[in-house]
Amino acid sequence: SAVISQKPSRDICQRGTSLTIQCQVDSQVTMMFWYRQQPGQSLTLIATANQGSEATYESGFVIDKFPISRPNLTFSTLTVSNMSPEDSSIYLCSVDRGHEQYFGPGTRLTVT
Amino acid sequence: EDQVTQSPEALRLQEGESSSLNCSYTVSGLRGLFWYRQDPGKGPEFLFTLYSAGEEKEKERLKATLTKKESFLHITAPKPEDSATYLCAVRVHGGSQGNLIFGKGTKLSVKP
């Protein structure tokens, strides 16, 4: 299994500001993944974060809006930039352990 | 387009009343089908991964099965603590390693 922690667990932010979400894993992993869970919608992959290289973004997501850092093999950050109410969502960090994929507890973001 | 559909959207059971949740999928090539449990305010909790038609896996009161077009999550004699949203996801050939395509989930309520 994997133990994943995220900070903050929740936040309320004003539109136009940015929030950085942290993800910490209990052991080294090659790839870390960032997902979004919007109200009433399916979980959707935002990007894959590899240590030592640029993140890979899925269709519909761009680096300027969701910059990602991956400074080492157990840590990553996702920034939600220039926020609007449409960014209100749960953001989840995830890691793959062979045949199993694990998720962190999520960060619940509300943009007012 | 790869797609995952879960039914029903919501299911209310009496304690001890067995039932099944359905996950149908349309994908270009299946690399794995995943089941998760998600409690309110928490991240998805990994339950099972299935890889080929005919495969079955069990955990306590839950049993997951897989055919070429769908998966079932059978819940035998459920208890109130089984109440949660159950998510189904697929990993497809050609997709990025961590890209799970999720359904919208089935919200299960078990009444005592």
PDB file of C-alpha atoms in Angstrom:
ATOM      1  CA  SER A   1       0.000   0.000   0.000  1.00  0.00           C
ATOM      2  CA  ALA A   2       0.984   3.665   0.132  1.00  0.00           C
ATOM      3  CA  VAL A   3       0.512   6.378   2.728  1.00  0.00           C
ATOM      4  CA  ILE A   4      -0.147   9.721   1.106  1.00  0.00           C
ATOM      5  CA  SER A   5      -0.690  13.032   2.874  1.00  0.00           C
ATOM      6  CA  GLN A   6      -1.850  16.332   1.446  1.00  0.00           C
ATOM      7  CA  LYS A   7      -1.799  19.899   2.691  1.00  0.00           C
ATOM      8  CA  PRO A   8      -3.998  21.798   3.106  1.00  0.00           C
ATOM      9  CA  SER A   9      -6.995  19.546   3.595  1.00  0.00           C
ATOM     10  CA  ARG A  10      -9.301  22.377   2.600  1.00  0.00           C
ATOM     11  CA  ASP A  11      -9.197  26.060   1.796  1.00  0.00           C
ATOM     12  CA  ILE A  12     -11.446  28.919   0.786  1.00  0.00           C
ATOM     13  CA  CYS A  13      -9.807  31.333  -1.635  1.00  0.00           C
ATOM     14  CA  GLN A  14     -10.759  34.474  -3.460  1.00  0.00           C
ATOM     15  CA  ARG A  15     -10.908  34.568  -7.228  1.00  0.00           C
ATOM     16  CA  GLY A  16      -7.736  35.717  -8.922  1.00  0.00           C
ATOM     17  CA  THR A  17      -5.446  34.263  -6.249  1.00  0.00           C
ATOM     18  CA  SER A  18      -3.360  31.078  -6.345  1.00  0.00           C
ATOM     19  CA  LEU A  19      -3.131  28.085  -4.032  1.00  0.00           C
ATOM     20  CA  THR A  20      -0.331  25.549  -3.776  1.00  0.00           C
ATOM     21  CA  ILE A  21      -1.221  22.024  -2.673  1.00  0.00           C
ATOM     22  CA  GLN A  22       1.437  19.728  -1.262  1.00  0.00           C
ATOM     23  CA  CYS A  23       1.602  15.954  -1.547  1.00  0.00           C
ATOM     24  CA  GLN A  24       3.919  13.723   0.479  1.00  0.00           C
ATOM     25  CA  VAL A  25       4.319   9.943  -0.044  1.00  0.00           C
ATOM     26  CA  ASP A  26       5.743   7.505   2.487  1.00  0.00           C
ATOM     27  CA  SER A  27       8.290   6.024   0.076  1.00  0.00           C
ATOM     28  CA  GLN A  28       9.960   6.857  -3.214  1.00  0.00           C
ATOM     29  CA  VAL A  29       7.923   6.665  -6.396  1.00  0.00           C
ATOM     30  CA  THR A  30       8.849   7.422  -9.975  1.00  0.00           C
ATOM     31  CA  MET A  31       5.604   9.094 -10.941  1.00  0.00           C
ATOM     32  CA  MET A  32       3.033  11.053  -8.993  1.00  0.00           C
ATOM     33  CA  PHE A  33      -0.339  11.981 -10.419  1.00  0.00           C
ATOM     34  CA  TRP A  34      -2.701  14.870  -9.800  1.00  0.00           C
ATOM     35  CA  TYR A  35      -6.452  14.415 -10.213  1.00  0.00           C
ATOM     36  CA  ARG A  36      -9.448  16.687  -9.927  1.00  0.00           C
ATOM     37  CA  GLN A  37     -12.898  15.683  -8.667  1.00  0.00           C
ATOM     38  CA  GLN A  38     -15.497  18.291  -9.495  1.00  0.00           C
ATOM     39  CA  PRO A  39     -18.931  18.135  -7.860  1.00  0.00           C
ATOM     40  CA  GLY A  40     -21.037  15.472  -9.538  1.00  0.00           C
ATOM     41  CA  GLN A  41     -18.263  14.580 -11.978  1.00  0.00           C
ATOM     42  CA  SER A  42     -15.778  11.760 -12.388  1.00  0.00           C
ATOM     43  CA  LEU A  43     -12.228  11.975 -11.151  1.00  0.00           C
ATOM     44  CA  THR A  44     -10.077  13.346 -13.971  1.00  0.00           C
ATOM     45  CA  LEU A  45      -6.304  13.207 -14.375  1.00  0.00           C
ATOM     46  CA  ILE A  46      -4.715  16.660 -14.578  1.00  0.00           C
ATOM     47  CA  ALA A  47      -1.058  15.738 -15.022  1.00  0.00           C
ATOM     48  CA  THR A  48       1.730  13.299 -14.283  1.00  0.00           C
ATOM     49  CA  ALA A  49       4.714  14.582 -12.288  1.00  0.00           C
ATOM     50  CA  ASN A  50       8.088  12.961 -12.906  1.00  0.00           C
ATOM     51  CA  GLN A  51      11.115  13.782 -10.824  1.00  0.00           C
ATOM     52  CA  GLY A  52      13.694  15.726 -12.795  1.00  0.00           C
ATOM     53  CA  SER A  53      11.533  16.509 -15.789  1.00  0.00           C
ATOM     54  CA  GLU A  54       8.576  18.604 -16.828  1.00  0.00           C
ATOM     55  CA  ALA A  55       5.137  17.396 -15.874  1.00  0.00           C
ATOM     56  CA  THR A  56       2.967  15.855 -18.565  1.00  0.00           C
ATOM     57  CA  TYR A  57      -0.481  17.430 -18.834  1.00  0.00           C
ATOM     58  CA  GLU A  58      -3.678  15.795 -20.037  1.00  0.00           C
ATOM     59  CA  SER A  59      -5.863  17.335 -22.676  1.00  0.00           C
ATOM     60  CA  GLY A  60      -7.675  20.374 -21.338  1.00  0.00           C
ATOM     61  CA  PHE A  61      -5.082  21.195 -18.680  1.00  0.00           C
ATOM     62  CA  VAL A  62      -2.170  23.599 -19.137  1.00  0.00           C
ATOM     63  CA  ILE A  63       0.981  24.363 -17.221  1.00  0.00           C
ATOM     64  CA  ASP A  64       0.198  28.062 -16.801  1.00  0.00           C
ATOM     65  CA  LYS A  65      -2.981  27.219 -14.931  1.00  0.00           C
ATOM     66  CA  PHE A  66      -1.698  24.185 -13.005  1.00  0.00           C
ATOM     67  CA  PRO A  67       2.069  24.427 -12.523  1.00  0.00           C
ATOM     68  CA  ILE A  68       3.572  21.377 -10.867  1.00  0.00           C
ATOM     69  CA  SER A  69       6.827  20.830  -9.042  1.00  0.00           C
ATOM     70  CA  ARG A  70       8.540  17.515  -8.269  1.00  0.00           C
ATOM     71  CA  PRO A  71      11.712  18.253  -6.332  1.00  0.00           C
ATOM     72  CA  ASN A  72      12.298  14.674  -5.124  1.00  0.00           C
ATOM     73  CA  LEU A  73      10.894  11.157  -5.262  1.00  0.00           C
ATOM     74  CA  THR A  74       8.467  11.553  -2.328  1.00  0.00           C
ATOM     75  CA  PHE A  75       7.055  15.064  -2.784  1.00  0.00           C
ATOM     76  CA  SER A  76       5.114  17.121  -5.307  1.00  0.00           C
ATOM     77  CA  THR A  77       3.133  20.341  -5.410  1.00  0.00           C
ATOM     78  CA  LEU A  78       0.253  21.458  -7.590  1.00  0.00           C
ATOM     79  CA  THR A  79      -0.583  25.141  -7.884  1.00  0.00           C
ATOM     80  CA  VAL A  80      -3.999  26.298  -8.989  1.00  0.00           C
ATOM     81  CA  SER A  81      -3.362  29.723 -10.498  1.00  0.00           C
ATOM     82  CA  ASN A  82      -5.575  32.741 -11.045  1.00  0.00           C
ATOM     83  CA  MET A  83      -8.506  30.899  -9.545  1.00  0.00           C
ATOM     84  CA  SER A  84     -12.124  31.263 -10.562  1.00  0.00           C
ATOM     85  CA  PRO A  85     -15.235  29.688  -8.986  1.00  0.00           C
ATOM     86  CA  GLU A  86     -15.051  26.955 -11.663  1.00  0.00           C
ATOM     87  CA  ASP A  87     -11.856  25.732  -9.982  1.00  0.00           C
ATOM     88  CA  SER A  88     -13.819  24.785  -6.868  1.00  0.00           C
ATOM     89  CA  SER A  89     -13.122  21.099  -6.614  1.00  0.00           C
ATOM     90  CA  ILE A  90     -11.321  18.379  -4.725  1.00  0.00           C
ATOM     91  CA  TYR A  91      -7.709  17.934  -5.822  1.00  0.00           C
ATOM     92  CA  LEU A  92      -6.127  14.546  -5.216  1.00  0.00           C
ATOM     93  CA  CYS A  93      -2.611  13.238  -5.385  1.00  0.00           C
ATOM     94  CA  SER A  94      -2.080   9.627  -6.487  1.00  0.00           C
ATOM     95  CA  VAL A  95       0.730   7.102  -6.852  1.00  0.00           C
ATOM     96  CA  ASP A  96       0.980   3.796  -8.670  1.00  0.00           C
ATOM     97  CA  ARG A  97       2.316   0.725  -6.905  1.00  0.00           C
ATOM     98  CA  GLY A  98       2.427  -1.915  -9.601  1.00  0.00           C
ATOM     99  CA  HIS A  99      -1.046  -3.395  -9.821  1.00  0.00           C
ATOM    100  CA  GLU A 100      -2.579  -0.911  -7.406  1.00  0.00           C
ATOM    101  CA  GLN A 101      -3.065   2.836  -7.500  1.00  0.00           C
ATOM    102  CA  TYR A 102      -3.516   4.826  -4.320  1.00  0.00           C
ATOM    103  CA  PHE A 103      -4.957   8.243  -3.589  1.00  0.00           C
ATOM    104  CA  GLY A 104      -4.336  10.857  -0.966  1.00  0.00           C
ATOM    105  CA  PRO A 105      -7.114  12.298   1.215  1.00  0.00           C
ATOM    106  CA  GLY A 106      -7.653  15.240  -1.130  1.00  0.00           C
ATOM    107  CA  THR A 107      -7.707  19.022  -0.834  1.00  0.00           C
ATOM    108  CA  ARG A 108     -11.143  20.586  -0.954  1.00  0.00           C
ATOM    109  CA  LEU A 109     -10.892  23.987  -2.623  1.00  0.00           C
ATOM    110  CA  THR A 110     -13.666  26.561  -2.647  1.00  0.00           C
ATOM    111  CA  VAL A 111     -13.211  29.716  -4.712  1.00  0.00           C
ATOM    112  CA  THR A 112     -15.420  32.677  -3.896  1.00  0.00           C
TER     113      THR A 112
ATOM    114  CA  GLU B   1     -13.699   7.273 -26.914  1.00  0.00           C
ATOM    115  CA  ASP B   2     -12.939   5.293 -23.768  1.00  0.00           C
ATOM    116  CA  GLN B   3     -15.867   5.408 -21.387  1.00  0.00           C
ATOM    117  CA  VAL B   4     -16.971   4.012 -18.023  1.00  0.00           C
ATOM    118  CA  THR B   5     -20.596   3.969 -16.896  1.00  0.00           C
ATOM    119  CA  GLN B   6     -21.744   2.950 -13.433  1.00  0.00           C
ATOM    120  CA  SER B   7     -25.249   1.981 -12.393  1.00  0.00           C
ATOM    121  CA  PRO B   8     -27.297   2.616 -10.453  1.00  0.00           C
ATOM    122  CA  GLU B   9     -26.311   6.140  -9.419  1.00  0.00           C
ATOM    123  CA  ALA B  10     -27.655   5.460  -5.946  1.00  0.00           C
ATOM    124  CA  LEU B  11     -28.707   2.312  -4.122  1.00  0.00           C
ATOM    125  CA  ARG B  12     -30.452   1.981  -0.797  1.00  0.00           C
ATOM    126  CA  LEU B  13     -30.377  -1.388   0.933  1.00  0.00           C
ATOM    127  CA  GLN B  14     -31.510  -2.784   4.202  1.00  0.00           C
ATOM    128  CA  GLU B  15     -28.846  -4.370   6.349  1.00  0.00           C
ATOM    129  CA  GLY B  16     -28.356  -7.936   5.151  1.00  0.00           C
ATOM    130  CA  GLU B  17     -29.936  -7.326   1.745  1.00  0.00           C
ATOM    131  CA  SER B  18     -27.386  -8.458  -0.853  1.00  0.00           C
ATOM    132  CA  SER B  19     -27.071  -6.670  -4.197  1.00  0.00           C
ATOM    133  CA  SER B  20     -24.703  -5.809  -7.034  1.00  0.00           C
ATOM    134  CA  LEU B  21     -23.266  -2.649  -8.518  1.00  0.00           C
ATOM    135  CA  ASN B  22     -22.534  -2.483 -12.221  1.00  0.00           C
ATOM    136  CA  CYS B  23     -19.635  -0.942 -14.130  1.00  0.00           C
ATOM    137  CA  SER B  24     -19.810  -1.135 -17.911  1.00  0.00           C
ATOM    138  CA  TYR B  25     -16.907   0.005 -20.014  1.00  0.00           C
ATOM    139  CA  THR B  26     -16.105   0.786 -23.622  1.00  0.00           C
ATOM    140  CA  VAL B  27     -12.363   0.971 -24.144  1.00  0.00           C
ATOM    141  CA  SER B  28      -9.862   0.455 -26.914  1.00  0.00           C
ATOM    142  CA  GLY B  29      -7.837  -2.007 -24.861  1.00  0.00           C
ATOM    143  CA  LEU B  30      -8.191  -2.849 -21.183  1.00  0.00           C
ATOM    144  CA  ARG B  31      -5.068  -2.948 -19.018  1.00  0.00           C
ATOM    145  CA  GLY B  32      -6.950  -3.221 -15.768  1.00  0.00           C
ATOM    146  CA  LEU B  33     -10.225  -2.433 -14.023  1.00  0.00           C
ATOM    147  CA  PHE B  34     -10.136  -0.888 -10.570  1.00  0.00           C
ATOM    148  CA  TRP B  35     -12.711  -0.632  -7.794  1.00  0.00           C
ATOM    149  CA  TYR B  36     -12.512   1.993  -5.050  1.00  0.00           C
ATOM    150  CA  ARG B  37     -14.558   2.960  -2.035  1.00  0.00           C
ATOM    151  CA  GLN B  38     -14.869   6.654  -1.207  1.00  0.00           C
ATOM    152  CA  ASP B  39     -16.255   7.978   2.051  1.00  0.00           C
ATOM    153  CA  PRO B  40     -17.441  11.600   2.305  1.00  0.00           C
ATOM    154  CA  GLY B  41     -14.557  14.033   2.618  1.00  0.00           C
ATOM    155  CA  LYS B  42     -11.917  11.374   1.927  1.00  0.00           C
ATOM    156  CA  GLY B  43      -9.881  10.130  -0.982  1.00  0.00           C
ATOM    157  CA  PRO B  44     -10.717   6.904  -2.810  1.00  0.00           C
ATOM    158  CA  GLU B  45      -9.671   3.734  -0.972  1.00  0.00           C
ATOM    159  CA  PHE B  46      -8.306   0.979  -3.208  1.00  0.00           C
ATOM    160  CA  LEU B  47     -10.318  -2.255  -3.205  1.00  0.00           C
ATOM    161  CA  PHE B  48      -9.505  -4.433  -6.230  1.00  0.00           C
ATOM    162  CA  THR B  49      -7.793  -4.633  -9.595  1.00  0.00           C
ATOM    163  CA  LEU B  50      -9.058  -7.087 -12.227  1.00  0.00           C
ATOM    164  CA  TYR B  51      -7.246  -7.823 -15.459  1.00  0.00           C
ATOM    165  CA  SER B  52      -9.017 -10.442 -17.532  1.00  0.00           C
ATOM    166  CA  ALA B  53     -12.515 -11.722 -18.188  1.00  0.00           C
ATOM    167  CA  GLY B  54     -13.524 -14.375 -15.716  1.00  0.00           C
ATOM    168  CA  GLU B  55     -11.325 -13.031 -12.941  1.00  0.00           C
ATOM    169  CA  GLU B  56     -12.843 -12.640  -9.490  1.00  0.00           C
ATOM    170  CA  LYS B  57     -11.534 -11.090  -6.276  1.00  0.00           C
ATOM    171  CA  GLU B  58     -13.008 -11.008  -2.798  1.00  0.00           C
ATOM    172  CA  LYS B  59     -12.568  -8.930   0.322  1.00  0.00           C
ATOM    173  CA  GLU B  60     -14.842  -9.447   3.294  1.00  0.00           C
ATOM    174  CA  ARG B  61     -18.416  -8.874   2.042  1.00  0.00           C
ATOM    175  CA  LEU B  62     -17.303  -7.637  -1.379  1.00  0.00           C
ATOM    176  CA  LYS B  63     -16.649  -9.655  -4.508  1.00  0.00           C
ATOM    177  CA  ALA B  64     -15.648  -8.149  -7.840  1.00  0.00           C
ATOM    178  CA  THR B  65     -16.071  -9.934 -11.157  1.00  0.00           C
ATOM    179  CA  LEU B  66     -15.066  -9.031 -14.699  1.00  0.00           C
ATOM    180  CA  THR B  67     -16.401  -9.811 -18.174  1.00  0.00           C
ATOM    181  CA  LYS B  68     -15.329  -8.386 -21.509  1.00  0.00           C
ATOM    182  CA  LYS B  69     -17.827  -5.552 -21.237  1.00  0.00           C
ATOM    183  CA  GLU B  70     -18.554  -4.998 -17.572  1.00  0.00           C
ATOM    184  CA  SER B  71     -17.665  -5.582 -13.969  1.00  0.00           C
ATOM    185  CA  PHE B  72     -19.863  -6.244 -10.996  1.00  0.00           C
ATOM    186  CA  LEU B  73     -19.252  -5.483  -7.362  1.00  0.00           C
ATOM    187  CA  HIS B  74     -21.334  -7.903  -5.346  1.00  0.00           C
ATOM    188  CA  ILE B  75     -22.110  -6.969  -1.759  1.00  0.00           C
ATOM    189  CA  THR B  76     -23.208  -9.853   0.416  1.00  0.00           C
ATOM    190  CA  ALA B  77     -25.205  -9.180   3.592  1.00  0.00           C
ATOM    191  CA  PRO B  78     -24.156  -5.527   3.759  1.00  0.00           C
ATOM    192  CA  LYS B  79     -23.798  -3.627   6.993  1.00  0.00           C
ATOM    193  CA  PRO B  80     -24.326   0.112   7.631  1.00  0.00           C
ATOM    194  CA  GLU B  81     -20.553   0.611   7.605  1.00  0.00           C
ATOM    195  CA  ASP B  82     -20.524  -0.431   3.940  1.00  0.00           C
ATOM    196  CA  SER B  83     -22.308   2.829   3.115  1.00  0.00           C
ATOM    197  CA  ALA B  84     -20.063   4.815   0.759  1.00  0.00           C
ATOM    198  CA  THR B  85     -19.647   5.763  -2.860  1.00  0.00           C
ATOM    199  CA  TYR B  86     -18.104   2.976  -4.934  1.00  0.00           C
ATOM    200  CA  LEU B  87     -16.022   4.030  -7.907  1.00  0.00           C
ATOM    201  CA  CYS B  88     -14.993   2.000 -10.921  1.00  0.00           C
ATOM    202  CA  ALA B  89     -12.060   2.955 -13.144  1.00  0.00           C
ATOM    203  CA  VAL B  90     -10.170   1.502 -16.100  1.00  0.00           C
ATOM    204  CA  ARG B  91      -6.602   1.748 -17.275  1.00  0.00           C
ATOM    205  CA  VAL B  92      -6.293   1.467 -21.046  1.00  0.00           C
ATOM    206  CA  HIS B  93      -3.584   0.525 -23.505  1.00  0.00           C
ATOM    207  CA  GLY B  94      -1.895   3.611 -24.896  1.00  0.00           C
ATOM    208  CA  GLY B  95      -2.845   5.731 -21.938  1.00  0.00           C
ATOM    209  CA  SER B  96      -0.391   7.153 -19.446  1.00  0.00           C
ATOM    210  CA  GLN B  97       0.435   4.832 -16.570  1.00  0.00           C
ATOM    211  CA  GLY B  98      -1.481   6.737 -13.949  1.00  0.00           C
ATOM    212  CA  ASN B  99      -4.425   7.700 -16.096  1.00  0.00           C
ATOM    213  CA  LEU B 100      -7.441   5.933 -14.721  1.00  0.00           C
ATOM    214  CA  ILE B 101     -10.725   6.688 -16.441  1.00  0.00           C
ATOM    215  CA  PHE B 102     -13.402   6.821 -13.770  1.00  0.00           C
ATOM    216  CA  GLY B 103     -17.119   6.374 -13.722  1.00  0.00           C
ATOM    217  CA  LYS B 104     -19.258   8.711 -11.663  1.00  0.00           C
ATOM    218  CA  GLY B 105     -19.791   6.191  -8.923  1.00  0.00           C
ATOM    219  CA  THR B 106     -22.634   4.455  -7.141  1.00  0.00           C
ATOM    220  CA  LYS B 107     -23.675   5.890  -3.798  1.00  0.00           C
ATOM    221  CA  LEU B 108     -24.626   3.016  -1.510  1.00  0.00           C
ATOM    222  CA  SER B 109     -26.678   3.520   1.643  1.00  0.00           C
ATOM    223  CA  VAL B 110     -27.249   0.603   3.990  1.00  0.00           C
ATOM    224  CA  LYS B 111     -29.915   1.112   6.623  1.00  0.00           C
ATOM    225  CA  PRO B 112     -29.940  -0.852   9.899  1.00  0.00           C
TER     226      PRO B 112
END
